[in-house]
């Protein structure tokens, strides 16, 4: 309804922003910005939902999600710098929240741009998505997503345009939550006469990502269009495929406020333009709500498929590198293991005979062979001339000898006991003489055993043997000199293999004790080589253990990546209803790339790719959901190929 200038409503205007239904719908999510041309401009303050500066996009939301799930319609805006994409977003805000022609306020989003930006430069460097949530009282019961993009054909050159494409792809494949596009809006000034090469290029890119249905949802938004826009002919001559064209006279939103000084004719024209603009938005939103959707899921799945393929190739290369390194470490280990074995004889033990002289008590002497360096006769005493006296003397001497034996070191006693037990040495000789003379039963073994029993035993046996020796000496060697009973004996000694005559032995008041001593001989060169080998072998073994852990970990990663890749490949087949040989596409490309890599890893990598191919073929009958749980099957196949590692 239109009122004349004299109508009271024209003079009073509508209620202010703070008390309007618009403010209630926005739940106070606004802030006064400035007053311009009779309008109070309020910034809508969207809340940040997601922001990724590295990949170049940000996501805001206006309002809050409804408790009940609400359908969403998504519009992607493309266009040159200055074409009016941001103005379109502001116009949609005013339209959806019911701002009227006579309202003294207008809504707009706050632009965040760099200071000093030239007008010919894009006012939006980041891809910015606005999610406008439905609230009861709004005209359309839908959520709407408006995706504002940096300007195409920017004065900063082709690099900026390529950057925009990359950011757009990153945004569409992000986890923001947009699954479908319902409109690709090519925004252009209604009176433009520029070609659409930039738009055509971007549309080709989007079509290659989303499929050939993109033209079915492509619309031309002719902005600032009061009359029939010339851009219609430009677009058609450029051969840009699109479904519909809409004329948006967005300038009317921010035209100067009508005052009492304005003519009725001027007011009528502005009101008519406002109504026409609203009708265009009504038509557009009706078409948007009923428009077919183009699934972004395909784009996401393809992006994830390519990412998995790249990851799989990298992991196989790392796996092959680990295998090659492990083989080197094994060779190093074997090398130093052999070096260790060759030099393990760096230390040799040698038995060396050690001769010790033990001083004897007075009245006792020994006969030592100077050539054999051993005591052959011990103990030896002077003869008394009387058998009984000689026996007593011998007993005394034997007792003294026993005491001497008792004073010897443990090693000496042990040696004497051993000689007695084996029929050799002093005890055996004296014992034999006692047996022959007295007919007694004292044996060499008994003598040796007693001698090993300690001091008392030695004294007793010494006395007994001494008496026996004395009687024997008196009976058999009475013609010998009284100074020693051995001097007159002219025969070969034979004691412990001594081949020398007894008279040649030296009579000494000391006896010779022989002991075996262990001596170590160290080859310093061999020891150094041995120590180096042990150290290097330990280092190699540590690397082998670590390498095997890496191989195990990477084999598992490869298994999980393989099933994830197959999952995305099968999802693409479902969404496109097209079959493609993803197994050969993946494995063939990986092998081709690997052949141009490091020569030492090529055999291992190709062998592993063949294992991946076999595992993928075994999983072709699985559904996308079933594939995700079958990584153990893949690992089993790979383990069979490289089980030795």
Coordinates of C-alpha atoms in Angstrom, one line a residue, residues 305-314 316-317 565 580-597 606 609 613:
X305 CA 40.4 -39.7 -2.3
X306 CA 43.3 -37.6 -3.8
X307 CA 44.6 -36.9 -0.3
X308 CA 44.6 -40.6 0.6
X309 CA 46.3 -41.5 -2.6
X310 CA 49.1 -39.0 -1.9
X311 CA 49.4 -40.2 1.7
X312 CA 49.5 -43.8 0.6
X313 CA 52.3 -43.0 -1.9
X314 CA 54.3 -41.2 0.8
X316 CA 54.9 -46.6 0.8
X317 CA 58.0 -44.6 0.0
X565 CA 41.1 -44.6 0.1
X580 CA 36.2 -46.2 -12.5
X581 CA 39.2 -48.5 -12.1
X582 CA 40.5 -46.8 -9.0
X583 CA 42.8 -49.7 -8.2
X584 CA 44.9 -49.4 -11.3
X585 CA 44.6 -45.6 -11.2
X586 CA 46.1 -45.5 -7.7
X587 CA 48.7 -48.3 -8.0
X588 CA 49.8 -47.4 -11.5
X589 CA 50.3 -43.7 -10.6
X590 CA 52.2 -44.6 -7.5
X591 CA 54.5 -47.0 -9.3
X592 CA 55.1 -44.4 -12.0
X593 CA 56.1 -41.8 -9.4
X594 CA 58.3 -44.2 -7.5
X595 CA 60.3 -45.2 -10.5
X596 CA 61.6 -41.7 -10.7
X597 CA 62.7 -41.7 -7.0
X606 CA 57.0 -51.7 -6.1
X609 CA 52.4 -51.6 -4.1
X613 CA 46.9 -53.9 -5.2

